[in-house]
PDB file of C-alpha atoms in Angstrom:
ATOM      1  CA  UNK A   1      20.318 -26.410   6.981  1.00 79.00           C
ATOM      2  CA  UNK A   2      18.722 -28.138   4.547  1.00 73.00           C
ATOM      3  CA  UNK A   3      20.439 -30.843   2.326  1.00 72.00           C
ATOM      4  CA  UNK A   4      22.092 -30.317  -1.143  1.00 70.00           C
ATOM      5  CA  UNK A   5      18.559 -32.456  -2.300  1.00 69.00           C
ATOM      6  CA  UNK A   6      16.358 -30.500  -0.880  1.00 63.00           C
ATOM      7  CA  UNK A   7      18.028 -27.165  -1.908  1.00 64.00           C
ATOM      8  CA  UNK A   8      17.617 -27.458  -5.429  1.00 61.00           C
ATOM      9  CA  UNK A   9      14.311 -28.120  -5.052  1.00 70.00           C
ATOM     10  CA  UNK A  10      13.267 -25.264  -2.957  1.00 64.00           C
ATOM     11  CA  UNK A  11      14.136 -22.376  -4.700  1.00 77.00           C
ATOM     12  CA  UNK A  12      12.164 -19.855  -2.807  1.00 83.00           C
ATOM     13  CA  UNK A  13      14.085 -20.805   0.669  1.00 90.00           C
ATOM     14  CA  UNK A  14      16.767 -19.898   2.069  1.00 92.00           C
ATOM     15  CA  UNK A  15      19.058 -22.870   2.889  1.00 92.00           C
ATOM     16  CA  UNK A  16      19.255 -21.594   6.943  1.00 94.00           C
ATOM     17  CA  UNK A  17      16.409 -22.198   9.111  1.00 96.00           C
ATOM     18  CA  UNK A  18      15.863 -21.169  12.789  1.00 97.00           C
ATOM     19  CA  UNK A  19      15.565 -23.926  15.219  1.00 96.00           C
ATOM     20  CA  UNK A  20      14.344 -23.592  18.943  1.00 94.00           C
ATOM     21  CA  UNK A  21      15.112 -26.816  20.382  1.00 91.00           C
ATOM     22  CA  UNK A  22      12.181 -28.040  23.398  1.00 89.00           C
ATOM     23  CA  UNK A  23      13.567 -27.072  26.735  1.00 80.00           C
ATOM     24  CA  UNK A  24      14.241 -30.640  28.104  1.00 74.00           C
ATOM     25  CA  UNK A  25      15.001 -33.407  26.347  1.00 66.00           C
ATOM     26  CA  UNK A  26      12.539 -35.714  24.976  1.00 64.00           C
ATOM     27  CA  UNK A  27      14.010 -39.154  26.070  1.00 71.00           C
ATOM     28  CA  UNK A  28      13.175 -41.406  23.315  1.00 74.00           C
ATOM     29  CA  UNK A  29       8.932 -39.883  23.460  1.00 86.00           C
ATOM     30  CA  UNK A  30       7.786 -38.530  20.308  1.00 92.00           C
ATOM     31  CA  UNK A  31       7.724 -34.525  20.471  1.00 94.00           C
ATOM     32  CA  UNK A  32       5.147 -31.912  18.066  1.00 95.00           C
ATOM     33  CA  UNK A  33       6.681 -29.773  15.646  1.00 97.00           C
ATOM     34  CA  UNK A  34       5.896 -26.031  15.067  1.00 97.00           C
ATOM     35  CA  UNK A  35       6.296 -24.423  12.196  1.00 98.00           C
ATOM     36  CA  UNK A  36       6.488 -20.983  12.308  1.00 98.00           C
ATOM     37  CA  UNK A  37       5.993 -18.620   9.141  1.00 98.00           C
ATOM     38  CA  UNK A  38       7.144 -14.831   9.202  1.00 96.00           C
ATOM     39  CA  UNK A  39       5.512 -11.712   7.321  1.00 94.00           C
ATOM     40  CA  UNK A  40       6.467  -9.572   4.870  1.00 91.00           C
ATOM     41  CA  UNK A  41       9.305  -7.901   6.998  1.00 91.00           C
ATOM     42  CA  UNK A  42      11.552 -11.265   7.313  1.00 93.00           C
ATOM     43  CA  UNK A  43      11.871 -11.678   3.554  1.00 93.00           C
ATOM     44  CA  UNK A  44      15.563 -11.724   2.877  1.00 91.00           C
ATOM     45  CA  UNK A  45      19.341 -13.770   2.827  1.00 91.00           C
ATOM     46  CA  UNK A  46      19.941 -13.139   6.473  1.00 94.00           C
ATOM     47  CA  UNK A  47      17.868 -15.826   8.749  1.00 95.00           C
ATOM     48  CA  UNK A  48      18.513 -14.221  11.748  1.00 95.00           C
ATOM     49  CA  UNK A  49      16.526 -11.497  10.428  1.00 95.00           C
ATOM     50  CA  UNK A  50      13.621 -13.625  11.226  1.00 96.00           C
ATOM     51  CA  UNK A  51      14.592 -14.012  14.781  1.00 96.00           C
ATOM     52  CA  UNK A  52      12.687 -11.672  16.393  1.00 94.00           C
ATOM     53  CA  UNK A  53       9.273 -12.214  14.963  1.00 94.00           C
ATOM     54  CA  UNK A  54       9.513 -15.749  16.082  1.00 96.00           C
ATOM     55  CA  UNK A  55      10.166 -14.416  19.528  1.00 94.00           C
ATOM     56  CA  UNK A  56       6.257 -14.018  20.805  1.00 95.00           C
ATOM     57  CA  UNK A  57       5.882 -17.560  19.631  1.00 96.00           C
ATOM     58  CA  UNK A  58       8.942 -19.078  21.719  1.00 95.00           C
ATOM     59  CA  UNK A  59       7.994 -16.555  25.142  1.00 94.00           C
ATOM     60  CA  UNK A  60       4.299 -18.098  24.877  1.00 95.00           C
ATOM     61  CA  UNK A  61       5.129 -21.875  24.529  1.00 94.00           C
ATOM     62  CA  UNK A  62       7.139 -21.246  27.339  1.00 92.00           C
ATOM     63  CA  UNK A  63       4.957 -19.799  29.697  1.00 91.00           C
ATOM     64  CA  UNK A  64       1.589 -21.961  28.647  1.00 88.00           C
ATOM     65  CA  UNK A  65       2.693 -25.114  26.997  1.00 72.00           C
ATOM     66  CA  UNK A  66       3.349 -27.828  29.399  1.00 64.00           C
ATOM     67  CA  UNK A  67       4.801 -30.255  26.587  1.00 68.00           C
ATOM     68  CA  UNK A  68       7.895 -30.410  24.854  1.00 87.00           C
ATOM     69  CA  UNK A  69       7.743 -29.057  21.398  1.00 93.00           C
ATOM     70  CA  UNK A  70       9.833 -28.561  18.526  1.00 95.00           C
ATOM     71  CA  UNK A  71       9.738 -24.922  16.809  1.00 96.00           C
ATOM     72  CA  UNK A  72      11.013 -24.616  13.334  1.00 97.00           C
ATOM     73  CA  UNK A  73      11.047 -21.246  11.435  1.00 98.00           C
ATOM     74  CA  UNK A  74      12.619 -20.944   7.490  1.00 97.00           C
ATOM     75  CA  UNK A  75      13.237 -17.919   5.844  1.00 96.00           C
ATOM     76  CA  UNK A  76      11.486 -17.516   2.403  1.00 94.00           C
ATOM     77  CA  UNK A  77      14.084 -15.645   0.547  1.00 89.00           C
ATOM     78  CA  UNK A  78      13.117 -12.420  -2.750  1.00 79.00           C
ATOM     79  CA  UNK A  79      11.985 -13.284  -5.924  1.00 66.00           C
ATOM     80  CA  UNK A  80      15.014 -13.490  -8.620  1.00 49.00           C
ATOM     81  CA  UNK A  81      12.683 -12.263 -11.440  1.00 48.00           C
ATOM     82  CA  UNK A  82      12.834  -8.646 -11.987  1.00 45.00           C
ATOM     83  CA  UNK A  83       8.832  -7.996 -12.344  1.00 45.00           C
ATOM     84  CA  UNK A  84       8.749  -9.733  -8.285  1.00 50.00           C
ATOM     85  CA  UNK A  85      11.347  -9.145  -5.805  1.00 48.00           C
ATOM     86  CA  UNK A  86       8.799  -9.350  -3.001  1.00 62.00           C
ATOM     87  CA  UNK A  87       8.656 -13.194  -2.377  1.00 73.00           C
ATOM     88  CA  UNK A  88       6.258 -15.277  -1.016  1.00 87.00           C
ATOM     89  CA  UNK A  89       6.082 -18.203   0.682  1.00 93.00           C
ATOM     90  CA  UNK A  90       5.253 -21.326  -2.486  1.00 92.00           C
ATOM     91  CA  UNK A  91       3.795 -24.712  -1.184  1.00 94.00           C
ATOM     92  CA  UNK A  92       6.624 -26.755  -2.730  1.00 93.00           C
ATOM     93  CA  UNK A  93       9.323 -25.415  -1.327  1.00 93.00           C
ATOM     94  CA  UNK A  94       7.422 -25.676   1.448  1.00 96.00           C
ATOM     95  CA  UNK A  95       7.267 -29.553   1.178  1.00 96.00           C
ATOM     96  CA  UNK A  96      10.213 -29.725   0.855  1.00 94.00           C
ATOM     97  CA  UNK A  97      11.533 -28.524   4.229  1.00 95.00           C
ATOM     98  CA  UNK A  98       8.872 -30.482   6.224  1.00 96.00           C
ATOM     99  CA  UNK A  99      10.329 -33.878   4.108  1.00 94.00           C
ATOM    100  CA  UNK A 100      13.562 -32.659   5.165  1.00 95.00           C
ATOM    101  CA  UNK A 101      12.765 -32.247   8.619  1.00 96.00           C
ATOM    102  CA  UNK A 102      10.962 -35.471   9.044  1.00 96.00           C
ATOM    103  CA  UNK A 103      13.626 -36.919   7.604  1.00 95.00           C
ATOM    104  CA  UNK A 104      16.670 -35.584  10.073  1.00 94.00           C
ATOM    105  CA  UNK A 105      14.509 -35.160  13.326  1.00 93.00           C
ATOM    106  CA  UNK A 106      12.956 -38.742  14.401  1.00 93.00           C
ATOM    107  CA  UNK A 107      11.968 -37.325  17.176  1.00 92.00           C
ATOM    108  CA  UNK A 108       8.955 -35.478  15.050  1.00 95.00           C
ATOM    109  CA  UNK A 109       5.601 -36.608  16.010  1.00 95.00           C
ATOM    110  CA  UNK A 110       4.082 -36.872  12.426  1.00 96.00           C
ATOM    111  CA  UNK A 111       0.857 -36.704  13.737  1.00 97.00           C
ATOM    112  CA  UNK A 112       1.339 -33.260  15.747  1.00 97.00           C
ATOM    113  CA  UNK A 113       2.662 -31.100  13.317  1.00 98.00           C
ATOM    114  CA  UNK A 114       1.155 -27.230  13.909  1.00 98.00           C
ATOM    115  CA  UNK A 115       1.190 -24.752  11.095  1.00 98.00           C
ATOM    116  CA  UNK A 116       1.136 -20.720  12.182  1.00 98.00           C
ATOM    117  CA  UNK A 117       2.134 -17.707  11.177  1.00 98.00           C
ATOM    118  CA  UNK A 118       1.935 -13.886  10.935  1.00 97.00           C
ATOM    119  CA  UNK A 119       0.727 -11.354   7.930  1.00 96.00           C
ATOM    120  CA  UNK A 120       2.281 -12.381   5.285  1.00 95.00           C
ATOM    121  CA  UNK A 121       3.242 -15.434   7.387  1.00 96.00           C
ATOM    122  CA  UNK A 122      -0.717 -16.247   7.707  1.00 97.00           C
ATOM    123  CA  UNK A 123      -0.946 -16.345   4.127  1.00 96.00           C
ATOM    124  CA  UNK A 124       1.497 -18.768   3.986  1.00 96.00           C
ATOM    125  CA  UNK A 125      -0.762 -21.179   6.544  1.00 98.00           C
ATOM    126  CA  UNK A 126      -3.287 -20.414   4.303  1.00 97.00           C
ATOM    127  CA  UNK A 127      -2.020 -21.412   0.677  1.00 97.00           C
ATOM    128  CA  UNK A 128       0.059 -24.218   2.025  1.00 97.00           C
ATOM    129  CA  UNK A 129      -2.845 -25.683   4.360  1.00 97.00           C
ATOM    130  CA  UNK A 130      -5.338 -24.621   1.192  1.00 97.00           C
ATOM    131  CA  UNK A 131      -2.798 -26.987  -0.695  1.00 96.00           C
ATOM    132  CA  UNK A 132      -1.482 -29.588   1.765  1.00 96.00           C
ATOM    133  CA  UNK A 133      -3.736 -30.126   4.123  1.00 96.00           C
ATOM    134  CA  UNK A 134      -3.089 -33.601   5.327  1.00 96.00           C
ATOM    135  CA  UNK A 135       0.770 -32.750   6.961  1.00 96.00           C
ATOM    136  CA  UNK A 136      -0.999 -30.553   9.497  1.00 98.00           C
ATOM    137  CA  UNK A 137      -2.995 -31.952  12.983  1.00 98.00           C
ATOM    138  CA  UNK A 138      -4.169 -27.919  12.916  1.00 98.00           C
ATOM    139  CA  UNK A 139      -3.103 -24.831  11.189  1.00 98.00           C
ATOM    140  CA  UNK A 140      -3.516 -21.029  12.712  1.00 98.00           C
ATOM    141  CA  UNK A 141      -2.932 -18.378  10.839  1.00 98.00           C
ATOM    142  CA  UNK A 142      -2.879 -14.513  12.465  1.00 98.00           C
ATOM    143  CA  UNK A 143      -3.780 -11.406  10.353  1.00 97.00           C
ATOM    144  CA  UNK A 144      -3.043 -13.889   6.622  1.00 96.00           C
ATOM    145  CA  UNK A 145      -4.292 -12.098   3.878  1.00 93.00           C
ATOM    146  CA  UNK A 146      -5.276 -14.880   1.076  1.00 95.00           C
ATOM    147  CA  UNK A 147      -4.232 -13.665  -2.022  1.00 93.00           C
ATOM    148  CA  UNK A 148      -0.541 -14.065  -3.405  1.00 89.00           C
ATOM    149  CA  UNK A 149      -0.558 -10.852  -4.793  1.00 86.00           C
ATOM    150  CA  UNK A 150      -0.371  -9.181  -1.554  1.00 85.00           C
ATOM    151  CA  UNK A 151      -2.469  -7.935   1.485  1.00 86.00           C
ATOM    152  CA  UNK A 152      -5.751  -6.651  -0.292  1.00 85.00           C
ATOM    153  CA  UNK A 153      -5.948  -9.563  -2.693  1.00 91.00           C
ATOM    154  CA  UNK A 154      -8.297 -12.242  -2.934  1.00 94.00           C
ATOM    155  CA  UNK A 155      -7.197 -15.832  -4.608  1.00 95.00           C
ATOM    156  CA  UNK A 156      -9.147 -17.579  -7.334  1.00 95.00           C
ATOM    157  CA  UNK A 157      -8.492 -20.665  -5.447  1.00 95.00           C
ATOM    158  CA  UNK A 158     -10.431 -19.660  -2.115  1.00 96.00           C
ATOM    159  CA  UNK A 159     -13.144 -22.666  -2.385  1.00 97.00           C
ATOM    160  CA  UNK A 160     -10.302 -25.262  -3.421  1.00 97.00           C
ATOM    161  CA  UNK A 161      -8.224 -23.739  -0.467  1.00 97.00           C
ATOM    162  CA  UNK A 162     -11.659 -23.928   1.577  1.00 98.00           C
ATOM    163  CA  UNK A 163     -12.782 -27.522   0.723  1.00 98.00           C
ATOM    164  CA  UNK A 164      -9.435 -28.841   1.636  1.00 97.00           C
ATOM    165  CA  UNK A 165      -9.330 -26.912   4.798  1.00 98.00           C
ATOM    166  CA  UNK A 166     -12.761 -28.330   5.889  1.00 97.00           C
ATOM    167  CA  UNK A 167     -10.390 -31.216   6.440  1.00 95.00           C
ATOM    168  CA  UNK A 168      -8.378 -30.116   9.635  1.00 97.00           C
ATOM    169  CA  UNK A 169      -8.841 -27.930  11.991  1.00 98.00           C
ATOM    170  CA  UNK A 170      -8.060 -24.439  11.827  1.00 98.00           C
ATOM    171  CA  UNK A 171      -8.092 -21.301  14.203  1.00 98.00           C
ATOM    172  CA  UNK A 172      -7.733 -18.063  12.645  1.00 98.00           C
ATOM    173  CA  UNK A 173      -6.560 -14.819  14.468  1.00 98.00           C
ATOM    174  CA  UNK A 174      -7.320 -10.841  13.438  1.00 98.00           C
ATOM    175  CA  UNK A 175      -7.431  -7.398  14.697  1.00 98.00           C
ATOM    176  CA  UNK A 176     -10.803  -5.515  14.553  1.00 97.00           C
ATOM    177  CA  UNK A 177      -8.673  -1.926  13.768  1.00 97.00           C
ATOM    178  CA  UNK A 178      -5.917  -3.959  10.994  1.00 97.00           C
ATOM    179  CA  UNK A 179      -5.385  -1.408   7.765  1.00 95.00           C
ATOM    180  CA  UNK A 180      -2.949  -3.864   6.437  1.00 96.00           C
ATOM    181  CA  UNK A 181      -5.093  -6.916   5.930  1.00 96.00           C
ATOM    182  CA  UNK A 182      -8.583  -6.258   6.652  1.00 94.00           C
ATOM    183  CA  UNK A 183     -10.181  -8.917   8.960  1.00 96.00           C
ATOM    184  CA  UNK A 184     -12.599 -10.022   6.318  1.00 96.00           C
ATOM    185  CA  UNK A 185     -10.224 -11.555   4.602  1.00 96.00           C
ATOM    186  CA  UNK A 186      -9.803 -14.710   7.051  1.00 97.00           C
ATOM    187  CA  UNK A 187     -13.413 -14.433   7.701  1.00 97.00           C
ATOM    188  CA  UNK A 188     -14.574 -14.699   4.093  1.00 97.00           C
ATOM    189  CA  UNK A 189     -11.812 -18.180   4.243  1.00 97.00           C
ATOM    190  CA  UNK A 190     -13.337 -19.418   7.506  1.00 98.00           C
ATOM    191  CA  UNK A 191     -16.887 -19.144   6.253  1.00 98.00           C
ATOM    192  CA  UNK A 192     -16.101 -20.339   2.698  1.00 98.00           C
ATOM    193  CA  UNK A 193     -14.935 -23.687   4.980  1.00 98.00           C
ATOM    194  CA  UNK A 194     -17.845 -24.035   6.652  1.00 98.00           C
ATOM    195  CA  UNK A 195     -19.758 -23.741   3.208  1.00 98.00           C
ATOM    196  CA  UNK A 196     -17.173 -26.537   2.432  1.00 98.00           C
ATOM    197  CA  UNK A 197     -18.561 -28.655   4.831  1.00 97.00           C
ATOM    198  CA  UNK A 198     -15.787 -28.253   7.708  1.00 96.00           C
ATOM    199  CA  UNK A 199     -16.792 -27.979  11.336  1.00 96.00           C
ATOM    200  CA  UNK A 200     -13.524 -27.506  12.847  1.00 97.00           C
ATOM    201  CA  UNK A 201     -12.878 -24.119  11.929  1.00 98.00           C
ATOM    202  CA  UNK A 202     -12.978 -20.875  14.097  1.00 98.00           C
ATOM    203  CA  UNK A 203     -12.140 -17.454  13.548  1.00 98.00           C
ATOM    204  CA  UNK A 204     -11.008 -15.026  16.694  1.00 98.00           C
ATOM    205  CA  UNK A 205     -10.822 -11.478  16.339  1.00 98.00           C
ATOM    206  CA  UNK A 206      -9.459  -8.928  19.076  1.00 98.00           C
ATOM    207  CA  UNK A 207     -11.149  -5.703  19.329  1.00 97.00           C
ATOM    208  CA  UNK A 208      -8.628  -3.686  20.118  1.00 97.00           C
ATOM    209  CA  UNK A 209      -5.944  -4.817  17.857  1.00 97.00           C
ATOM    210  CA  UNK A 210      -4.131  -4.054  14.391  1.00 97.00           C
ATOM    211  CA  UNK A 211      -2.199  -5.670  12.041  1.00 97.00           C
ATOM    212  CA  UNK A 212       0.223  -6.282  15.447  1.00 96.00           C
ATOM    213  CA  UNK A 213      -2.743  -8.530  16.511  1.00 97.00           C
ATOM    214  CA  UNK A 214       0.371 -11.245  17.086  1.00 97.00           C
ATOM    215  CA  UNK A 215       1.045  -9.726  20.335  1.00 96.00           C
ATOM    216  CA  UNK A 216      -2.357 -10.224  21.981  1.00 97.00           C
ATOM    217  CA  UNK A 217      -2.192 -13.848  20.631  1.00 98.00           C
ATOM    218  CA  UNK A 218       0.884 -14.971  21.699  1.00 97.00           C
ATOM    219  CA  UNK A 219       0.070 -13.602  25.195  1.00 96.00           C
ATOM    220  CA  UNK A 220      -3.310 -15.656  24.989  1.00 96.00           C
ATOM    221  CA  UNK A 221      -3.445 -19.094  26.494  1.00 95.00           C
ATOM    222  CA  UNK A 222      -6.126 -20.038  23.971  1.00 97.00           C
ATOM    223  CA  UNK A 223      -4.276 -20.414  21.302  1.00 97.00           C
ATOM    224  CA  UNK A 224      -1.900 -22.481  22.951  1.00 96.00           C
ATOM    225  CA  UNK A 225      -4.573 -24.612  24.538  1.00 95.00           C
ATOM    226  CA  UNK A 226      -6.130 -25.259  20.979  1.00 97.00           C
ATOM    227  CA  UNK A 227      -3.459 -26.019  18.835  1.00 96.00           C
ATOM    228  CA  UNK A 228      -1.470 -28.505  21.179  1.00 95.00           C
ATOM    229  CA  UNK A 229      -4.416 -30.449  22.079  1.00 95.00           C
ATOM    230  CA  UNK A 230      -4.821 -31.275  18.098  1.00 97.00           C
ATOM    231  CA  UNK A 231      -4.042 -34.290  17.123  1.00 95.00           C
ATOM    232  CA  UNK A 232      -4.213 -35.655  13.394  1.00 88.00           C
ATOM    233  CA  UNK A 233      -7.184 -38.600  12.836  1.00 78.00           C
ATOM    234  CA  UNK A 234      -6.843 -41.412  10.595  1.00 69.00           C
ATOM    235  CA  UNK A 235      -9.418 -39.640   8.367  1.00 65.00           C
ATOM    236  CA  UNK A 236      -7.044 -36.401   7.896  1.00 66.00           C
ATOM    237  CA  UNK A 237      -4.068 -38.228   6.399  1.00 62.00           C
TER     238      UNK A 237
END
C-alpha cells in the first residue's frame, strides 16, 4: 500500500496495489520491475478487480522469462468530478507510486524498470512514457489508444509524447480486426517517433486479432525476449 505521503499526492490511485512477488528469491542481486497498467474494465475501489487482467502477464513471465522479476500492478481509481467518472491513468500519480516503490523495494533494479499495459492500460504507457521517459529501460504498450479522452481520440501532445519517446525503446502491440482502438492509432505514435528521430521503436500487429490482441501477446515469446533484454543507457537517464 502506498504511504500516507504518497497518498495525498496521488489522487487518481487507489491506495492497494497488486504485487506478484519473483518466484525465487533474489539473494541480495538486483531484480527488474514490471509495471503493469489495466484497461478501461479495472477502473474502480476494489484492486482485486484488476487481478485477472494481470493474469496473461504473470502465466507468460513464467513460462518464457528465465530471470527473476518483480510485477507491480495499481489500480487507477473514477474520477470524483461529476462531468468524468471514467478515470484515467495521470502521470503524477503515476510518479508517485514508482518513488514509492523504489523507495520500499531495494531490491528494484533502477535501470530495468518495464512499462506495459492493455487498452486503456496502453494509453497509460503512452502518456506516462510521452511524459516520463527516463524511469523506463523500455515501455510496451498493447492496443493504447493516445488520446485522454478515450479510445478514438487523438492528443495534442503526440509530437511532445513522440520526441520524448525517441528516447527509449518502445514495442507497440495491435490487432489488425480491433473496433475499439483502431491500430492506427499506435502506428501514427510509432511513426511520429521515428519522425522524432528515435530508432528504437517498433510496432507489431497480429492479423488475426481484436481489441483482445493481449492474449496473442502474452502467449508470444517476443515480447518477453525484447523487453527483458532492455537495459537503460547512461544517455536515457
Amino acid at each position: 500500500m502506498l504511504g500516507e505521503e504518497h497518498q495525498a499526492q496521488a489522487i487518481y490511485l487507489n491506495p492497494e496495489y497488486l504485487v506478484f512477488p519473483p518466484r525465487e528469491a533474489s539473494r541480495g542481486t538486483k531484480i527488474p520491475l514490471v509495471i503493469y497498467l489495466h484497461g478501461g474494465g479495472g477502473v474502480g475501489d476494489d484492486v482485486w478487480k484488476i487481478a485477472g487482467q494481470v493474469r496473461g502477464l504473470i502465466r507468460g513471465i513464467h513460462r518464457f522469462d528465465q530471470s527473476s522479476c518483480l510485477v507491480v500492478a495499481p489500480q487507477c481509481r473514477r474520477s470524483s468530478t461529476k462531468s468524468d467518472k471514467r478515470g484515467t491513468w495521470v502521470p503524477t500519480d503515476l510518479d508517485c507510486l514508482l518513488r514509492h516503490l523504489m523507495a520500499t523495494h531495494p531490491e528494484i533494479d533502477a535501470d530495468r524498470v518495464y512499462l506495459t499495459g492493455n487498452s486503456m492500460g496502453g494509453y497509460g504507457c503512452w502518456v506516462w512514457g510521452g511524459q516520463r521517459p527516463e524511469h523506463f529501460a523500455a515501455i510496451a504498450p498493447i492496443v493504447g489508444g493516445i488520446g485522454r479522452e478515450g479510445p478514438k481520440d487523438v492528443t495534442s501532445d503526440l509530437d511532445q509524447w513522440a520526441a520524448n519517446l525517441s528516447k527509449v525503446p518502445v514495442y507497440a502491440f495491435v490487432g489488425a480486426k480491433d473496433k475499439v482502438v483502431p491500430p492506427e492509432r499506435s502506428e501514427r505514435m510509432i511513426a511520429a517517433i521515428h519522425r522524432a528521430g528515435g530508432t528504437r521503436a517498433k510496432i507489431k500487429c497480429y492479423a488475426e486479432e481484436g481489441h483482445g490482441a493481449s492474449r496473442a501477446v502474452f502467449s508470444d515469446s517476443d515480447y518477453f525476449d525484447w523487453m527483458f533484454t532492455q537495459r537503460r543507457a547512461p544517455q536515457d537517464k
